[in-house]
Phi, psi and omega in degrees: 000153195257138200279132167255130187231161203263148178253159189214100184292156187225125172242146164304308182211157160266002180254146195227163162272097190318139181077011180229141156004140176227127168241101173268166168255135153237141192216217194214147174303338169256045156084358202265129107343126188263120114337081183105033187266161203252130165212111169242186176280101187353303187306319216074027187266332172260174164184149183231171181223121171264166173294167147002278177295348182092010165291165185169188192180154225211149177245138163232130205275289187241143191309175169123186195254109164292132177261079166317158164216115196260124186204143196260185304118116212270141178240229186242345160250014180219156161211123157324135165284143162278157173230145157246171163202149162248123192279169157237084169286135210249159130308148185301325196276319178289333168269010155268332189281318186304352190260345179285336233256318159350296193297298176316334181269312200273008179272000000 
């Protein structure tokens, strides 16, 4: 019988750039990197495969909030929990502007 562990997305931010890269983790609550793990969208219009470390990454074509779901592939001894997290994709210009509004507060 297969040990069931919970999978845990790790975001850089939660804000993505529209038109730019995303980079996430997917790992195990104790921190083990998942290897081959599936992380798509609610819709299914994205989907990634993660690497060796459990990394990967999503492009995202128009702003709005995105759910990911993250789901490993069961082997004989462990089987996986699915995990989400919801990303927010921003235009290039709202994350320049939060970054003037930023600047302008630490001054």
């Amino acid at each position: 019988m297969a040990n069931r562990r919970s999978l845990v997305v790790e975001l850089e931010d939660r804000e993505a750039t529209v038109g730019q890269p995303f980079q996430l983790r997917v790992r195990t609550s104790s921190h083990r990197p998942i290897d081959g793990a599936t992380v798509t969208t609610m819709t299914g219009s994205k989907r990634a495969i993660t690497d060796a470390n459990g990394r990967c990454q999503l492009t995202f074509r128009s702003p709005g909030f995105w759910k990911l779901l993250a789901i490993a592939p069961e082997t004989d001894c462990e089987a996986y929990r699915p995990a989400t997290e919801l990303v927010r994709a921003v235009t290039s210009s709202a994350t320049t502007q939060r970054a003037r509004r930023a600047l302008v507060c630490r001054a």
